[in-house]
C-alpha positions as a printed Julia matrix, in Angstrom:
316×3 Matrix{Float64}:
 -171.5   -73.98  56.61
 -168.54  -73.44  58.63
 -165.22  -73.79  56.52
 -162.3   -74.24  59.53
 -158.37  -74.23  59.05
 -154.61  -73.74  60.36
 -151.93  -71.65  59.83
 -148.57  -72.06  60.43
 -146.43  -68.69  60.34
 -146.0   -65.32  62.37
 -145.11  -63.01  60.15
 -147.01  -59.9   58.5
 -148.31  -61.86  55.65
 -150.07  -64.4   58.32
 -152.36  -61.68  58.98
 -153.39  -60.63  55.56
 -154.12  -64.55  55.53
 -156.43  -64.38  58.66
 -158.22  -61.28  57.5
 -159.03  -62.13  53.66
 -160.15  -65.52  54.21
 -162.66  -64.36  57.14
 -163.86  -62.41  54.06
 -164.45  -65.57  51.86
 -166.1   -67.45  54.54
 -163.07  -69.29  55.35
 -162.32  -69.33  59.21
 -158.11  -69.52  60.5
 -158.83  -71.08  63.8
 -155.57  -72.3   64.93
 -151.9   -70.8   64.57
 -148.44  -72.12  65.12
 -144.67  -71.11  64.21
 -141.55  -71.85  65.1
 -140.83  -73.43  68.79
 -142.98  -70.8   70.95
 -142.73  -68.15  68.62
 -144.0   -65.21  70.69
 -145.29  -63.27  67.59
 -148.0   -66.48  67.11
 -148.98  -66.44  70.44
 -149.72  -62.67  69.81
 -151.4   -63.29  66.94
 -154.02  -66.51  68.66
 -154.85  -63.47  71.23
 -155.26  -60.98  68.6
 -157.64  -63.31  66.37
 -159.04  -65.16  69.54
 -157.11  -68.57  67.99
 -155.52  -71.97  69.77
 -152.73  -71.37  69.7
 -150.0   -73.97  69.35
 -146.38  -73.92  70.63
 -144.91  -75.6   67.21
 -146.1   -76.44  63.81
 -145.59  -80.23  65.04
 -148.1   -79.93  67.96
 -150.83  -78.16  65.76
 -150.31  -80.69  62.7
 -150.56  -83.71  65.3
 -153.88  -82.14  66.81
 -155.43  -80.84  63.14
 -158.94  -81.48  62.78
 -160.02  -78.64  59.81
 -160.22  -78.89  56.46
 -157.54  -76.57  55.36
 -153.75  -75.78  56.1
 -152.35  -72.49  54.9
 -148.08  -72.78  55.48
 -146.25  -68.81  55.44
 -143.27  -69.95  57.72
 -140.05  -68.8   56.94
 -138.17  -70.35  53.62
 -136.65  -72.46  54.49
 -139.29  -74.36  56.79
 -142.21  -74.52  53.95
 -141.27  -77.4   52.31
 -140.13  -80.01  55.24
 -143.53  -78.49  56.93
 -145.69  -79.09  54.05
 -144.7   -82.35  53.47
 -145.44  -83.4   57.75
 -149.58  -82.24  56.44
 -149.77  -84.87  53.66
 -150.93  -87.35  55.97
 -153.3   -85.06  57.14
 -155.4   -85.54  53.82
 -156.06  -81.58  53.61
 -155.68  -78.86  51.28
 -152.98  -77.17  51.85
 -151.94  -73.11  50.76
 -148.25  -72.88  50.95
 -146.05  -69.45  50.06
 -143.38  -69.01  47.83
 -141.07  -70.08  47.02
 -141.48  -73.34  49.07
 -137.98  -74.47  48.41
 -134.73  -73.02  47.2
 -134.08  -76.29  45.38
 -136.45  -78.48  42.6
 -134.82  -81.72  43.45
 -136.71  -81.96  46.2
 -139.71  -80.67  44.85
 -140.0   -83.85  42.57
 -141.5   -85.95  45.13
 -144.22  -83.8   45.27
 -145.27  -82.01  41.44
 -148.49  -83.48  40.69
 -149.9   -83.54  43.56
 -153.63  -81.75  43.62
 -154.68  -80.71  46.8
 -151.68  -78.0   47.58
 -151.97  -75.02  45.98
 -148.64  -72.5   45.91
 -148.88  -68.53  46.92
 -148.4   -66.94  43.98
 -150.41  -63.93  44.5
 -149.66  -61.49  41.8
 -151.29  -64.02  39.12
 -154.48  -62.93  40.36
 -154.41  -59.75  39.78
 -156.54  -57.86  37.66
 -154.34  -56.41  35.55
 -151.97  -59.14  35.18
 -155.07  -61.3   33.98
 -156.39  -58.48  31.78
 -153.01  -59.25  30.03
 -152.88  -62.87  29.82
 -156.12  -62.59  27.82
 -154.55  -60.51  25.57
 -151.79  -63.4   24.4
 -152.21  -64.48  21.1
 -150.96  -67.65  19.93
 -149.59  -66.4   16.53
 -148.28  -63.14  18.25
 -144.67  -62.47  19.39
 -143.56  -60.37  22.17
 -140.53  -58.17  23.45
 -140.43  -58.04  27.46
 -138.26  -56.21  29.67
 -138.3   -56.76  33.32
 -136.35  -54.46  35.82
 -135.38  -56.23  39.21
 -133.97  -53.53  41.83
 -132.85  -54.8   44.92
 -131.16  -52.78  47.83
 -127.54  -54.25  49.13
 -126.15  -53.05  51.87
 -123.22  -51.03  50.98
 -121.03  -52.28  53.69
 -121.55  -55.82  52.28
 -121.49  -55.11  49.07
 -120.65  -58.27  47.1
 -121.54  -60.3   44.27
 -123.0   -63.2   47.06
 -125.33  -60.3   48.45
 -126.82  -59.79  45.35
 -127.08  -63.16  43.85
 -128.76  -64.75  47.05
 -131.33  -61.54  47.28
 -132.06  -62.14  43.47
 -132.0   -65.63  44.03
 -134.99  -65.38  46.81
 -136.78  -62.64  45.65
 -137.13  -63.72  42.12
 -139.1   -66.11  41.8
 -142.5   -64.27  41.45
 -141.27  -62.31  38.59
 -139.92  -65.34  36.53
 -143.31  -67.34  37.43
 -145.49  -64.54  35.97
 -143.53  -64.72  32.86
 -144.07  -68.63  32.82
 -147.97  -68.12  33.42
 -148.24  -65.13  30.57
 -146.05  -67.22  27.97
 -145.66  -71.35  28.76
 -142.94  -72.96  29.15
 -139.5   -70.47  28.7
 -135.84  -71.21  28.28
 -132.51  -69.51  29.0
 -130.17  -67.81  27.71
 -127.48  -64.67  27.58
 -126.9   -64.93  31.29
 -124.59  -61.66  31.89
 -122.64  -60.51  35.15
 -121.02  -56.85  35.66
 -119.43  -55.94  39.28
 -117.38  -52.93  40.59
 -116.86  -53.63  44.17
 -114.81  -49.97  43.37
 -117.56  -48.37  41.72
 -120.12  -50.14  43.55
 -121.67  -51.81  40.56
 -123.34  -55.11  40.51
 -125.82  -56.05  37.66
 -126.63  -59.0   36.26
 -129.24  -59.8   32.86
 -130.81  -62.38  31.41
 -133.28  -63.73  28.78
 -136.02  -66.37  28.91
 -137.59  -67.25  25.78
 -140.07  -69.84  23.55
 -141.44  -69.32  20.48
 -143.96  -66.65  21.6
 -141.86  -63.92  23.47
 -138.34  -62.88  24.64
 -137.85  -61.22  27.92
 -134.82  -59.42  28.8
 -134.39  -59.61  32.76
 -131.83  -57.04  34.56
 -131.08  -56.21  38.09
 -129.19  -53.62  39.1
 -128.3   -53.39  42.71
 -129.39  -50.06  44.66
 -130.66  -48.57  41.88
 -132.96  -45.98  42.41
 -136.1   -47.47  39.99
 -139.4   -49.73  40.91
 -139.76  -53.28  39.49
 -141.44  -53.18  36.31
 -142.07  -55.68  33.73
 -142.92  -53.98  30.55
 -144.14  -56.03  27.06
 -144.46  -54.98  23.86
 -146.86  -56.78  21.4
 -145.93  -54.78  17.97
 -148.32  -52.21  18.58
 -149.43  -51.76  22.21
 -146.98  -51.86  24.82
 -148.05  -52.85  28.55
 -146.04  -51.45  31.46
 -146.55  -52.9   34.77
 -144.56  -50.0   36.88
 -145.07  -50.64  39.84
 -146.3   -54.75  39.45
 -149.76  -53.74  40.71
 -150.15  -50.54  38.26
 -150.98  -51.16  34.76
 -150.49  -48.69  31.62
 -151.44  -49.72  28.04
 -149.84  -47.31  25.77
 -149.95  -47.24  21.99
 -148.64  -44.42  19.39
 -147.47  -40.94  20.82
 -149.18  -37.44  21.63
 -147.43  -34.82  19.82
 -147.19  -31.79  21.79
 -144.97  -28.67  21.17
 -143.88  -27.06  24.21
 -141.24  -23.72  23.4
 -140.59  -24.39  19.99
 -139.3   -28.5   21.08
 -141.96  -31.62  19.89
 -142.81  -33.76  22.81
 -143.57  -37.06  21.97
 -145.47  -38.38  24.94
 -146.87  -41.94  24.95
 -150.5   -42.06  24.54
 -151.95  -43.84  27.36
 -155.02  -46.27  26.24
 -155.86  -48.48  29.61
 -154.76  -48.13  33.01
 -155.84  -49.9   36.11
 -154.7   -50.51  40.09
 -154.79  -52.96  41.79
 -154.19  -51.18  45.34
 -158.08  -50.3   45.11
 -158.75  -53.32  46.71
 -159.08  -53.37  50.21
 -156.67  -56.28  51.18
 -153.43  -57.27  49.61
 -153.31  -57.07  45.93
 -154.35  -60.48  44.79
 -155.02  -61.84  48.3
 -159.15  -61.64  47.29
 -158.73  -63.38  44.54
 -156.63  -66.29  45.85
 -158.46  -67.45  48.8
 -161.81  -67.52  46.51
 -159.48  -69.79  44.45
 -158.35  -71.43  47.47
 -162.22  -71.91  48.67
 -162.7   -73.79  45.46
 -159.88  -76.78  46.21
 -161.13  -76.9   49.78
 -164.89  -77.57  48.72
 -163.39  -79.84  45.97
 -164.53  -77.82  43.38
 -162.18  -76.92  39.98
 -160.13  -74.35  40.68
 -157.66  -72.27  38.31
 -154.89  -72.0   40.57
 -150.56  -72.25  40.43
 -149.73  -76.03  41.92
 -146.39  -77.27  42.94
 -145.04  -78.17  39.64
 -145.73  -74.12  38.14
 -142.92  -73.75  41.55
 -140.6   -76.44  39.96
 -140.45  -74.93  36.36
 -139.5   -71.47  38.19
 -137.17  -72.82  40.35
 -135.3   -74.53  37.88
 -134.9   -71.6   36.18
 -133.14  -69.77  39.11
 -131.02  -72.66  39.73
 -129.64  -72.9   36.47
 -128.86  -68.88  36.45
 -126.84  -69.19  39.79
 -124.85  -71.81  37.74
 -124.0   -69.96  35.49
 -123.67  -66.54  37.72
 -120.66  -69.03  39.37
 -118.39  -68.71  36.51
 -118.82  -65.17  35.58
């Protein structure tokens, strides 16, 4: 059976869409972008796809069964919401809007499922199971971002943070529930250039310490410790489980080195880390089956978050 859909979007991404689904059995047969976006029409000739000269023609001409949106930021939501007539499932990317208010509208509905990739990885899963509920954990997530020194500024780094984010603190909200904030923080040197910024989100079960430091020269990495094993995600896609040391003397100097238990890597798989994953997920909502997958609201709860540290980032 022939499973037929859209996408609206030109950028890289877009093609890690077309490819993966072909792989699932679901068929992109259709693209659009902005007004005559050039990279789309490159794409339909690429793929062999109608192509469309705006997201408004293809949506008023739609006849498949799915919709996946990867348009820029801010053009996810206010295109999203021009499909629910449409009566399709829908895949839309993160973060689909800068701002929850408008989000409301839309939480519980079921057919739109949101791009979170990284929660289908196989490591980051391999964790989750891990959680116990009568456990606490210490987290520790490192947020680099690059700023260009000639615009170095508090702004620049907020509003990269503020984008980029999101996936971080949404992975934090699928390993532990619900969070809260707290200890938001805010260091600058235009001088020295020095811009950092921490904070914490907590419940009951865990408190993770988030800090970005602009231009530093480290990966992201989100590191949590569970009283005995700790489990380093350094890069996002390469997991270690360490627990006690290795002892080793080296020129009369003990080494303690951490003793590595686990590891695994996601960049074994052929597509996009997570991509595989998704669109089987994806497949499921399509053929109305149950899937396990992030919805709109899982957006809302992250977004909030964000919005209430760039309130407080304002005053510091």
């Amino acid at each position: 059976m022939s499973i037929n859909g859209s996408i609206i979007g030109s950028t890289r991404i877009v093609e890690d869409y077309i490819d993966v689904f072909k792989h699932v059995g679901l068929e992109i047969d259709s693209i659009a972008a902005s007004k005559n976006s050039v990279n789309a029409k490159k794409l339909s000739q690429r793929y062999d796809l109608t192509y469309y000269s705006s997201s408004e023609s293809l949506i008023n001409n739609f006849d498949g069964q799915f919709i996946v949106i990867a348009s820029k930021p801010e053009t996810l939501l206010p295109i999203m919401s021009n499909t629910l007539n449409l009566n399709t499932k829908v895949l839309i990317e993160k973060p689909v809007t800068h701002y929850s208010k408008l989000l409301i509208p839309y939480k519980t509905l079921k057919n739109v499922q949101v791009g979170f990739n990284r929660r289908f990885y196989s490591n980051v899963n391999y964790f989750k199971k891990k959680v116990e509920k009568n456990k606490f954990y210490l987290g520790e997530v490192s947020i680099p971002e690059i700023i260009n020194p000639e615009n170095f500024s508090k702004r620049a780094h907020r509003k990269i943070i503020l984008n980029n984010s999101i996936h971080l603190i949404d992975l934090a909200h699928y390993f532990f529930g619900n969070l809260y904030l707290k200890d938001v923080e805010y260091i600058f040197s235009k001088k020295n250039k020095i811009s950092s910024f921490t904070f914490k989100l907590y419940n009951s079960k865990c408190s993770i310490l988030f800090n970005s430091i602009a231009n530093q020269t480290k990966n992201t990495q989100f590191e949590i410790f569970d009283g005995e094993n700790t489990f380093n995600f350094l890069p996002l896609e390469k997991l270690q489980v360490q627990k006690g040391f290795e002892i080793k003397d080296f020129a009369g100097t003990t080494n303690y080195l951490p003793k590595i238990i686990h590891t695994m890597d996601e960049y074994k798989d052929t597509y996009k880390p997570g991509f595989i994953k998704q669109a089987k997920e994806f497949k499921k909502l399509v053929l109305g089956k149950n899937p396990n997958i992030p919805n709109l609201n899982d957006a809302f709860k992250s977004i909030k978050v964000i919005e209430e540290i760039d309130e407080q980032l304002k005053v510091k």
